[in-house]
C-alpha cells in the first residue's frame, strides 16, 4: 500500500508562488482576459486598486463595527442603515452619526433612495438646493427630498393613490430621475370577466432641481408588445425588455412631446 501525498504537500512553497502585479492585471484586462462575472470582475478591480494604493507591509485594524438586518448602503462618504433611516459619516477616523429618522411602520418605510448633488457648473436659485440631499421613496407612495446632512424634510410629493411605486433610478444623473411602479397583475374579477389587463407598469419622470414632474407613461402591452416584462429609463432612452430576450429602445422625450401636443 502506498500513501498519496496530502493536498497541502502538493502546493509549492510560498517563496515559489507568484501573484500578478497591477501592471500584469491591467494588461490582462485590456486584452480581454478577464471574467464576465460581475463579482469576479469587481474583486479583480479592487485587487488592482489595493496593489496600487497599499504597501506590502500594510496592516488593517478594527476601528468600528455595526450590524444591520437590512441592506447597508454607501454613497459619497455616507453609510446608510435600516432602509436609509440612519446615516453615518465615514469621512472621520471613526464613523459618526449624522442623523437618525423617527421609526415608522412598515407601510411607511423607505423603499429606495438616490443621493442628489448640485452640478458644479450650475448655480441654483435656492440656497437649500446647493447642498446634497437624499431623494427617498416610501412604501406609501411619498417622494421625500431630505437634507443629506441633517435628514430634515425639504420637500415632499405624493405620487398616487391608485398605483404602487417601488423603485427609483437615474435617467440623467443629478438632472432627471424616474419612479417605477410595481408590475400590474390581473385580478380575480378581471379573470372571471374575461378582461385582459394589458398594463405592465407605470413610469414617472421628474426633474431634480427644482423637483417637478416631467411626465408619466403607462407601459401598455398593446403598444410595446405582448411579451414586455420590464422597463428602464436612461439618458432619455426608454428600454423595454421582453421575455424573448429582445430589448426595444424608444425616445422618451419624443413620447412626452407627442402626448403633450395631443392634449394641447
Short mmCIF file of C-alpha atoms in Angstrom, two decimals:
data_model
loop_
_atom_site.label_atom_id
_atom_site.label_comp_id
_atom_site.label_asym_id
_atom_site.label_seq_id
_atom_site.Cartn_x
_atom_site.Cartn_y
_atom_site.Cartn_z
CA UNK A 1 0.00 0.00 0.00
CA UNK A 2 1.32 3.43 -0.89
CA UNK A 3 0.21 6.66 0.72
CA UNK A 4 -0.73 9.59 -1.51
CA UNK A 5 0.70 12.97 -0.59
CA UNK A 6 -1.72 15.33 1.11
CA UNK A 7 -3.07 18.35 -0.84
CA UNK A 8 -1.01 20.63 1.41
CA UNK A 9 2.19 18.77 0.48
CA UNK A 10 1.43 19.22 -3.24
CA UNK A 11 1.29 23.00 -3.01
CA UNK A 12 4.51 24.81 -3.92
CA UNK A 13 6.27 26.65 -1.10
CA UNK A 14 5.33 30.27 -0.50
CA UNK A 15 8.58 31.54 -1.98
CA UNK A 16 7.83 29.94 -5.38
CA UNK A 17 4.20 31.07 -5.60
CA UNK A 18 3.81 34.23 -7.64
CA UNK A 19 0.96 36.71 -7.91
CA UNK A 20 0.42 39.08 -10.78
CA UNK A 21 1.29 42.68 -10.13
CA UNK A 22 -1.01 45.56 -11.07
CA UNK A 23 0.63 46.08 -14.49
CA UNK A 24 0.05 42.44 -15.43
CA UNK A 25 -3.55 42.53 -14.19
CA UNK A 26 -4.28 45.73 -16.13
CA UNK A 27 -2.69 44.26 -19.27
CA UNK A 28 -4.84 41.12 -18.93
CA UNK A 29 -7.96 43.22 -18.51
CA UNK A 30 -7.01 45.39 -21.52
CA UNK A 31 -6.56 42.26 -23.65
CA UNK A 32 -9.96 40.93 -22.58
CA UNK A 33 -8.53 38.12 -20.46
CA UNK A 34 -10.92 38.65 -17.59
CA UNK A 35 -14.11 37.10 -16.28
CA UNK A 36 -17.50 38.34 -17.42
CA UNK A 37 -18.90 37.63 -13.97
CA UNK A 38 -19.58 40.96 -12.23
CA UNK A 39 -18.47 39.73 -8.80
CA UNK A 40 -15.12 38.39 -10.04
CA UNK A 41 -14.52 41.47 -12.17
CA UNK A 42 -15.18 43.75 -9.18
CA UNK A 43 -12.85 41.68 -6.99
CA UNK A 44 -10.13 41.91 -9.64
CA UNK A 45 -10.53 45.69 -9.91
CA UNK A 46 -10.35 46.07 -6.12
CA UNK A 47 -7.20 43.94 -6.07
CA UNK A 48 -5.59 46.23 -8.64
CA UNK A 49 -6.60 49.30 -6.61
CA UNK A 50 -5.24 47.76 -3.41
CA UNK A 51 -1.91 46.90 -5.06
CA UNK A 52 -1.54 50.49 -6.26
CA UNK A 53 -2.51 52.24 -3.01
CA UNK A 54 -1.29 49.96 -0.22
CA UNK A 55 2.21 48.97 0.74
CA UNK A 56 3.20 45.33 1.17
CA UNK A 57 3.52 45.69 4.95
CA UNK A 58 0.15 47.46 5.41
CA UNK A 59 -1.95 46.10 8.26
CA UNK A 60 -5.64 46.69 8.94
CA UNK A 61 -7.00 47.33 12.41
CA UNK A 62 -10.63 47.24 13.50
CA UNK A 63 -11.82 50.72 14.49
CA UNK A 64 -15.63 50.41 14.30
CA UNK A 65 -18.36 47.91 13.52
CA UNK A 66 -22.13 47.89 13.21
CA UNK A 67 -24.57 45.18 12.20
CA UNK A 68 -27.81 45.62 10.29
CA UNK A 69 -30.71 43.31 9.42
CA UNK A 70 -31.44 45.37 6.29
CA UNK A 71 -29.26 46.33 3.34
CA UNK A 72 -26.31 48.63 4.14
CA UNK A 73 -25.76 51.36 1.51
CA UNK A 74 -22.84 53.69 0.90
CA UNK A 75 -22.75 56.90 -1.13
CA UNK A 76 -20.25 59.79 -1.18
CA UNK A 77 -18.84 59.34 2.31
CA UNK A 78 -22.16 58.39 3.94
CA UNK A 79 -23.19 54.96 5.25
CA UNK A 80 -26.93 54.21 5.44
CA UNK A 81 -28.53 51.64 7.76
CA UNK A 82 -32.07 50.46 8.41
CA UNK A 83 -33.52 51.35 4.98
CA UNK A 84 -31.81 54.77 4.89
CA UNK A 85 -33.24 55.70 8.30
CA UNK A 86 -29.81 56.05 9.97
CA UNK A 87 -26.95 57.92 8.31
CA UNK A 88 -23.28 57.88 9.39
CA UNK A 89 -20.38 59.91 8.04
CA UNK A 90 -17.36 57.79 7.04
CA UNK A 91 -15.02 60.74 6.44
CA UNK A 92 -13.78 60.84 10.04
CA UNK A 93 -11.31 58.39 11.65
CA UNK A 94 -14.36 56.71 13.19
CA UNK A 95 -17.87 56.85 11.60
CA UNK A 96 -20.11 59.43 13.25
CA UNK A 97 -23.92 59.53 13.31
CA UNK A 98 -25.22 62.40 11.16
CA UNK A 99 -28.92 61.83 11.78
CA UNK A 100 -31.49 59.19 12.65
CA UNK A 101 -35.03 59.50 11.29
CA UNK A 102 -38.00 58.57 13.51
CA UNK A 103 -39.12 54.96 13.32
CA UNK A 104 -42.12 54.36 11.07
CA UNK A 105 -44.44 51.39 10.44
CA UNK A 106 -43.66 49.06 7.51
CA UNK A 107 -46.35 50.78 5.46
CA UNK A 108 -44.27 54.00 5.54
CA UNK A 109 -40.71 52.63 5.37
CA UNK A 110 -38.26 53.87 2.74
CA UNK A 111 -38.25 51.59 -0.31
CA UNK A 112 -35.47 53.21 -2.35
CA UNK A 113 -33.26 56.30 -2.37
CA UNK A 114 -30.96 58.41 -4.56
CA UNK A 115 -28.31 60.90 -3.44
CA UNK A 116 -28.75 64.24 -5.23
CA UNK A 117 -25.84 66.65 -5.57
CA UNK A 118 -25.96 70.02 -7.31
CA UNK A 119 -23.87 70.01 -10.53
CA UNK A 120 -20.78 72.19 -10.04
CA UNK A 121 -21.37 74.19 -13.22
CA UNK A 122 -24.89 75.26 -12.17
CA UNK A 123 -25.96 77.98 -9.72
CA UNK A 124 -29.41 77.20 -8.34
CA UNK A 125 -31.84 79.88 -7.09
CA UNK A 126 -32.50 78.31 -3.68
CA UNK A 127 -29.67 78.02 -1.17
CA UNK A 128 -31.01 74.67 0.09
CA UNK A 129 -30.61 73.18 -3.39
CA UNK A 130 -26.87 73.91 -3.39
CA UNK A 131 -26.34 71.26 -0.69
CA UNK A 132 -26.55 67.50 -1.05
CA UNK A 133 -29.96 65.94 -0.47
CA UNK A 134 -31.40 62.44 -0.32
CA UNK A 135 -34.35 61.60 -2.53
CA UNK A 136 -36.41 58.82 -0.93
CA UNK A 137 -39.45 56.79 -1.98
CA UNK A 138 -41.63 55.42 0.82
CA UNK A 139 -43.89 52.38 0.82
CA UNK A 140 -46.99 54.61 0.97
CA UNK A 141 -46.08 56.43 -2.28
CA UNK A 142 -44.50 59.59 -0.86
CA UNK A 143 -41.46 61.11 -2.52
CA UNK A 144 -39.29 62.96 0.05
CA UNK A 145 -36.37 65.31 -0.51
CA UNK A 146 -34.27 65.18 2.67
CA UNK A 147 -31.16 67.08 3.70
CA UNK A 148 -28.24 64.66 3.33
CA UNK A 149 -26.57 66.17 6.43
CA UNK A 150 -29.46 66.52 8.87
CA UNK A 151 -32.34 64.40 7.48
CA UNK A 152 -34.63 67.45 7.51
CA UNK A 153 -37.56 67.26 5.06
CA UNK A 154 -37.04 69.87 2.35
CA UNK A 155 -39.87 68.87 0.03
CA UNK A 156 -42.35 66.06 -0.43
CA UNK A 157 -44.65 64.92 -3.22
CA UNK A 158 -47.48 62.38 -3.09
CA UNK A 159 -47.30 60.19 -6.19
CA UNK A 160 -50.62 58.36 -6.46
CA UNK A 161 -53.41 56.70 -4.54
CA UNK A 162 -54.10 54.27 -7.42
CA UNK A 163 -50.66 52.92 -8.33
CA UNK A 164 -47.99 51.41 -6.10
CA UNK A 165 -44.49 52.76 -6.87
CA UNK A 166 -41.50 50.71 -5.79
CA UNK A 167 -38.12 51.89 -7.19
CA UNK A 168 -36.07 54.93 -8.25
CA UNK A 169 -33.45 55.30 -10.97
CA UNK A 170 -31.42 57.98 -12.72
CA UNK A 171 -32.38 58.98 -16.24
CA UNK A 172 -29.67 61.63 -16.46
CA UNK A 173 -27.52 61.62 -13.32
CA UNK A 174 -28.24 64.55 -10.96
CA UNK A 175 -30.68 66.05 -13.50
CA UNK A 176 -33.68 63.78 -14.09
CA UNK A 177 -34.81 60.55 -12.43
CA UNK A 178 -37.70 58.14 -12.81
CA UNK A 179 -40.02 56.30 -10.45
CA UNK A 180 -41.19 52.85 -11.49
CA UNK A 181 -44.36 51.16 -10.26
CA UNK A 182 -44.79 47.50 -9.40
CA UNK A 183 -45.95 45.26 -12.22
CA UNK A 184 -49.71 45.12 -12.66
CA UNK A 185 -51.31 41.71 -12.20
CA UNK A 186 -54.67 40.56 -13.42
CA UNK A 187 -57.23 40.44 -10.62
CA UNK A 188 -59.61 37.55 -9.95
CA UNK A 189 -62.57 39.69 -11.07
CA UNK A 190 -60.84 40.50 -14.36
CA UNK A 191 -60.13 36.83 -14.98
CA UNK A 192 -63.73 35.88 -14.25
CA UNK A 193 -64.99 38.59 -16.59
CA UNK A 194 -62.52 37.58 -19.29
CA UNK A 195 -60.92 41.03 -19.31
CA UNK A 196 -57.26 41.22 -20.39
CA UNK A 197 -55.11 43.58 -18.33
CA UNK A 198 -52.58 44.91 -20.81
CA UNK A 199 -50.94 47.41 -18.44
CA UNK A 200 -47.46 46.24 -17.40
CA UNK A 201 -46.48 49.19 -15.15
CA UNK A 202 -46.20 52.99 -14.94
CA UNK A 203 -43.06 55.11 -15.19
CA UNK A 204 -42.99 58.72 -13.95
CA UNK A 205 -40.05 61.03 -14.77
CA UNK A 206 -39.06 64.01 -12.60
CA UNK A 207 -36.63 66.87 -12.86
CA UNK A 208 -34.44 67.16 -9.75
CA UNK A 209 -33.67 70.90 -9.49
CA UNK A 210 -36.36 72.08 -8.99
CA UNK A 211 -38.30 68.92 -8.16
CA UNK A 212 -41.11 68.76 -10.71
CA UNK A 213 -42.88 66.18 -12.85
CA UNK A 214 -41.76 65.75 -16.46
CA UNK A 215 -44.39 63.17 -17.37
CA UNK A 216 -45.85 59.77 -16.52
CA UNK A 217 -46.06 56.95 -19.04
CA UNK A 218 -48.25 53.87 -18.98
CA UNK A 219 -46.47 50.80 -20.37
CA UNK A 220 -49.24 49.11 -22.33
CA UNK A 221 -48.55 45.71 -23.88
CA UNK A 222 -50.78 46.59 -26.85
CA UNK A 223 -48.33 49.37 -27.67
CA UNK A 224 -44.97 47.98 -26.53
CA UNK A 225 -45.57 44.29 -27.21
CA UNK A 226 -47.31 41.38 -25.51
CA UNK A 227 -44.02 39.89 -24.29
CA UNK A 228 -42.83 43.06 -22.48
CA UNK A 229 -41.63 42.22 -18.95
CA UNK A 230 -39.68 45.24 -17.67
CA UNK A 231 -38.59 48.80 -18.49
CA UNK A 232 -35.87 51.26 -17.52
CA UNK A 233 -35.05 54.84 -18.46
CA UNK A 234 -31.52 56.06 -19.16
CA UNK A 235 -30.22 59.16 -20.96
CA UNK A 236 -33.64 59.87 -22.44
CA UNK A 237 -33.98 56.33 -23.82
CA UNK A 238 -36.85 54.09 -22.70
CA UNK A 239 -35.63 50.49 -22.85
CA UNK A 240 -38.35 47.83 -22.86
CA UNK A 241 -37.15 44.26 -22.32
CA UNK A 242 -39.14 41.24 -23.46
CA UNK A 243 -39.37 37.64 -22.32
CA UNK A 244 -37.83 36.61 -25.66
CA UNK A 245 -34.58 38.44 -24.63
CA UNK A 246 -35.42 41.22 -27.07
CA UNK A 247 -34.86 44.84 -25.99
CA UNK A 248 -36.60 47.71 -27.79
CA UNK A 249 -35.42 51.31 -27.40
CA UNK A 250 -37.70 54.37 -27.58
CA UNK A 251 -37.13 58.12 -27.27
CA UNK A 252 -38.81 59.16 -24.02
CA UNK A 253 -38.59 62.85 -24.98
CA UNK A 254 -40.40 62.16 -28.26
CA UNK A 255 -43.15 60.22 -26.46
CA UNK A 256 -43.66 63.01 -23.88
CA UNK A 257 -43.74 65.71 -26.59
CA UNK A 258 -46.26 63.73 -28.63
CA UNK A 259 -48.55 63.27 -25.62
CA UNK A 260 -48.30 66.95 -24.65
CA UNK A 261 -49.06 68.03 -28.22
CA UNK A 262 -52.10 65.74 -28.24
CA UNK A 263 -53.57 67.31 -25.09
CA UNK A 264 -52.72 70.87 -26.14
#
